[in-house]
Amino acid sequence: MPARFLTLSLATVLALVATGTVEGRAEATAACSGRLAKTVPFKTGELRVYKSRAYACAVAVAKKPGPKRPMSVTIQPRGGGPVVDSGQYTRQAGPVTVHALNRCVRASAAIAGKSGSTGWILC
C-alpha cells in the first residue's frame, strides 16, 4: 500500500510540473525566507521583497522564463552598502539578503532593460 501511494504522489507531482500547473512563485519563495512584504511589477517581470525578523531579501523574477538575458537585483539597508546580483539569467536574479533589524531597506530590479524599485520600505 505505501509503495502505491508513493507512486501515485510522484505521478501527480510529475503531471503538475509537466503541465505547468506549478508556478515559479514557489521557486522564488524558497529562495528567500520570511513573508512577502512588497511586490513591484514591471513590464518584463517583478521585484519581490521578503522580510524576516532580522533580514530582508529580494529577487527579480522574469514574467516569461526563456533565453538568458541581463537581469539584476539590488537591496540596500539604510546606512549600509548595496548587495547586488547581476548577470545573464533565464528565470530570476537573486536572492540577495541584508541584515535589516530595525532598518529601512530599498530594492530595485532590472530584466532586459526594464526596471522597478521600491524606495525606502520596511521602516
PDB file of C-alpha atoms in Angstrom:
ATOM      1  CA  MET A   1       0.000   0.000   0.000  1.00  0.00           C
ATOM      2  CA  PRO A   2       2.710   2.633   0.856  1.00  0.00           C
ATOM      3  CA  ALA A   3       4.521   1.957  -2.458  1.00  0.00           C
ATOM      4  CA  ARG A   4       1.279   2.534  -4.362  1.00  0.00           C
ATOM      5  CA  PHE A   5       0.727   5.846  -2.541  1.00  0.00           C
ATOM      6  CA  LEU A   6       4.296   6.964  -3.266  1.00  0.00           C
ATOM      7  CA  THR A   7       3.925   6.078  -6.944  1.00  0.00           C
ATOM      8  CA  LEU A   8       0.627   7.961  -7.168  1.00  0.00           C
ATOM      9  CA  SER A   9       2.088  11.021  -5.410  1.00  0.00           C
ATOM     10  CA  LEU A  10       5.150  11.035  -7.651  1.00  0.00           C
ATOM     11  CA  ALA A  11       2.947  10.703 -10.730  1.00  0.00           C
ATOM     12  CA  THR A  12       0.805  13.630  -9.546  1.00  0.00           C
ATOM     13  CA  VAL A  13       3.847  15.849  -8.966  1.00  0.00           C
ATOM     14  CA  LEU A  14       5.285  14.989 -12.378  1.00  0.00           C
ATOM     15  CA  ALA A  15       1.947  15.729 -14.045  1.00  0.00           C
ATOM     16  CA  LEU A  16       1.701  19.136 -12.355  1.00  0.00           C
ATOM     17  CA  VAL A  17       5.229  20.063 -13.356  1.00  0.00           C
ATOM     18  CA  ALA A  18       4.833  18.787 -16.921  1.00  0.00           C
ATOM     19  CA  THR A  19       1.594  20.708 -17.496  1.00  0.00           C
ATOM     20  CA  GLY A  20       2.941  23.917 -15.998  1.00  0.00           C
ATOM     21  CA  THR A  21       0.365  23.997 -13.215  1.00  0.00           C
ATOM     22  CA  VAL A  22       3.088  24.669 -10.651  1.00  0.00           C
ATOM     23  CA  GLU A  23       4.114  28.311 -10.942  1.00  0.00           C
ATOM     24  CA  GLY A  24       7.509  29.979 -10.489  1.00  0.00           C
ATOM     25  CA  ARG A  25       6.425  31.821  -7.329  1.00  0.00           C
ATOM     26  CA  ALA A  26       7.231  28.811  -5.182  1.00  0.00           C
ATOM     27  CA  GLU A  27      10.754  28.841  -6.549  1.00  0.00           C
ATOM     28  CA  ALA A  28      11.343  32.447  -5.524  1.00  0.00           C
ATOM     29  CA  THR A  29       9.643  31.877  -2.192  1.00  0.00           C
ATOM     30  CA  ALA A  30      12.038  29.028  -1.459  1.00  0.00           C
ATOM     31  CA  ALA A  31      14.968  31.308  -2.273  1.00  0.00           C
ATOM     32  CA  CYS A  32      14.048  33.911   0.378  1.00  0.00           C
ATOM     33  CA  SER A  33      12.848  33.181   3.866  1.00  0.00           C
ATOM     34  CA  GLY A  34      10.246  35.292   5.608  1.00  0.00           C
ATOM     35  CA  ARG A  35       6.988  36.815   4.441  1.00  0.00           C
ATOM     36  CA  LEU A  36       6.402  38.551   1.136  1.00  0.00           C
ATOM     37  CA  ALA A  37       6.478  42.248   2.080  1.00  0.00           C
ATOM     38  CA  LYS A  38       6.340  44.007  -1.295  1.00  0.00           C
ATOM     39  CA  THR A  39       5.888  43.130  -4.963  1.00  0.00           C
ATOM     40  CA  VAL A  40       6.753  45.642  -7.683  1.00  0.00           C
ATOM     41  CA  PRO A  41       5.579  44.553 -11.143  1.00  0.00           C
ATOM     42  CA  PHE A  42       7.195  45.957 -14.283  1.00  0.00           C
ATOM     43  CA  LYS A  43       6.959  45.117 -17.982  1.00  0.00           C
ATOM     44  CA  THR A  44       9.386  42.157 -18.085  1.00  0.00           C
ATOM     45  CA  GLY A  45       8.929  40.751 -14.575  1.00  0.00           C
ATOM     46  CA  GLU A  46       8.626  41.665 -10.939  1.00  0.00           C
ATOM     47  CA  LEU A  47      10.690  42.544  -7.904  1.00  0.00           C
ATOM     48  CA  ARG A  48       9.786  40.634  -4.741  1.00  0.00           C
ATOM     49  CA  VAL A  49      10.971  41.732  -1.305  1.00  0.00           C
ATOM     50  CA  TYR A  50      10.696  39.401   1.687  1.00  0.00           C
ATOM     51  CA  LYS A  51      11.117  40.259   5.367  1.00  0.00           C
ATOM     52  CA  SER A  52      12.004  38.026   8.273  1.00  0.00           C
ATOM     53  CA  ARG A  53      12.701  39.260  11.782  1.00  0.00           C
ATOM     54  CA  ALA A  54      16.283  40.339  11.182  1.00  0.00           C
ATOM     55  CA  TYR A  55      16.753  40.126   7.416  1.00  0.00           C
ATOM     56  CA  ALA A  56      15.327  41.428   4.161  1.00  0.00           C
ATOM     57  CA  CYS A  57      15.709  39.556   0.900  1.00  0.00           C
ATOM     58  CA  ALA A  58      14.963  40.421  -2.731  1.00  0.00           C
ATOM     59  CA  VAL A  59      14.617  38.524  -6.005  1.00  0.00           C
ATOM     60  CA  ALA A  60      13.872  39.621  -9.559  1.00  0.00           C
ATOM     61  CA  VAL A  61      11.620  37.124 -11.355  1.00  0.00           C
ATOM     62  CA  ALA A  62      11.078  37.167 -15.116  1.00  0.00           C
ATOM     63  CA  LYS A  63       7.480  37.315 -16.335  1.00  0.00           C
ATOM     64  CA  LYS A  64       8.302  34.704 -19.003  1.00  0.00           C
ATOM     65  CA  PRO A  65      11.299  32.445 -18.420  1.00  0.00           C
ATOM     66  CA  GLY A  66      13.239  31.927 -21.609  1.00  0.00           C
ATOM     67  CA  PRO A  67      16.660  32.527 -23.084  1.00  0.00           C
ATOM     68  CA  LYS A  68      19.386  34.104 -20.989  1.00  0.00           C
ATOM     69  CA  ARG A  69      19.060  37.866 -20.728  1.00  0.00           C
ATOM     70  CA  PRO A  70      20.519  40.557 -18.478  1.00  0.00           C
ATOM     71  CA  MET A  71      18.957  40.583 -15.018  1.00  0.00           C
ATOM     72  CA  SER A  72      19.908  42.279 -11.781  1.00  0.00           C
ATOM     73  CA  VAL A  73      18.532  42.732  -8.301  1.00  0.00           C
ATOM     74  CA  THR A  74      19.817  45.059  -5.577  1.00  0.00           C
ATOM     75  CA  ILE A  75      18.879  45.509  -1.938  1.00  0.00           C
ATOM     76  CA  GLN A  76      20.348  48.097   0.424  1.00  0.00           C
ATOM     77  CA  PRO A  77      19.749  48.713   4.127  1.00  0.00           C
ATOM     78  CA  ARG A  78      19.640  52.356   5.225  1.00  0.00           C
ATOM     79  CA  GLY A  79      23.141  53.271   6.350  1.00  0.00           C
ATOM     80  CA  GLY A  80      24.702  50.249   4.630  1.00  0.00           C
ATOM     81  CA  GLY A  81      26.031  49.303   1.240  1.00  0.00           C
ATOM     82  CA  PRO A  82      24.026  47.633  -1.521  1.00  0.00           C
ATOM     83  CA  VAL A  83      24.114  43.893  -2.214  1.00  0.00           C
ATOM     84  CA  VAL A  84      23.803  43.108  -5.915  1.00  0.00           C
ATOM     85  CA  ASP A  85      23.309  40.038  -8.071  1.00  0.00           C
ATOM     86  CA  SER A  86      23.565  40.648 -11.795  1.00  0.00           C
ATOM     87  CA  GLY A  87      24.274  38.529 -14.826  1.00  0.00           C
ATOM     88  CA  GLN A  88      22.674  36.626 -17.669  1.00  0.00           C
ATOM     89  CA  TYR A  89      19.805  34.509 -16.314  1.00  0.00           C
ATOM     90  CA  THR A  90      16.789  32.671 -17.713  1.00  0.00           C
ATOM     91  CA  ARG A  91      14.342  32.929 -14.797  1.00  0.00           C
ATOM     92  CA  GLN A  92      15.479  35.014 -11.810  1.00  0.00           C
ATOM     93  CA  ALA A  93      18.263  37.108 -10.324  1.00  0.00           C
ATOM     94  CA  GLY A  94      18.951  36.758  -6.635  1.00  0.00           C
ATOM     95  CA  PRO A  95      18.246  36.126  -3.878  1.00  0.00           C
ATOM     96  CA  VAL A  96      20.182  38.939  -2.214  1.00  0.00           C
ATOM     97  CA  THR A  97      19.899  39.325   1.557  1.00  0.00           C
ATOM     98  CA  VAL A  98      20.850  42.075   4.023  1.00  0.00           C
ATOM     99  CA  HIS A  99      20.651  42.425   7.780  1.00  0.00           C
ATOM    100  CA  ALA A 100      17.667  44.709   8.354  1.00  0.00           C
ATOM    101  CA  LEU A 101      16.720  44.536  12.021  1.00  0.00           C
ATOM    102  CA  ASN A 102      15.071  47.917  12.731  1.00  0.00           C
ATOM    103  CA  ARG A 103      16.342  49.349   9.427  1.00  0.00           C
ATOM    104  CA  CYS A 104      14.625  50.558   6.290  1.00  0.00           C
ATOM    105  CA  VAL A 105      15.664  48.962   3.013  1.00  0.00           C
ATOM    106  CA  ARG A 106      15.303  49.817  -0.636  1.00  0.00           C
ATOM    107  CA  ALA A 107      15.394  47.398  -3.531  1.00  0.00           C
ATOM    108  CA  SER A 108      15.471  47.534  -7.297  1.00  0.00           C
ATOM    109  CA  ALA A 109      15.444  45.060 -10.153  1.00  0.00           C
ATOM    110  CA  ALA A 110      16.004  45.122 -13.897  1.00  0.00           C
ATOM    111  CA  ILE A 111      15.247  42.495 -16.523  1.00  0.00           C
ATOM    112  CA  ALA A 112      16.141  43.061 -20.180  1.00  0.00           C
ATOM    113  CA  GLY A 113      16.312  46.847 -19.791  1.00  0.00           C
ATOM    114  CA  LYS A 114      13.029  47.341 -17.902  1.00  0.00           C
ATOM    115  CA  SER A 115      13.122  48.020 -14.166  1.00  0.00           C
ATOM    116  CA  GLY A 116      11.232  48.591 -10.942  1.00  0.00           C
ATOM    117  CA  SER A 117      12.181  49.852  -7.484  1.00  0.00           C
ATOM    118  CA  THR A 118      10.668  50.288  -4.044  1.00  0.00           C
ATOM    119  CA  GLY A 119      12.030  53.424  -2.442  1.00  0.00           C
ATOM    120  CA  TRP A 120      12.642  53.097   1.322  1.00  0.00           C
ATOM    121  CA  ILE A 121      10.346  50.445   2.834  1.00  0.00           C
ATOM    122  CA  LEU A 122      10.006  48.250   5.943  1.00  0.00           C
ATOM    123  CA  CYS A 123      10.805  51.204   8.209  1.00  0.00           C
TER     124      CYS A 123
END
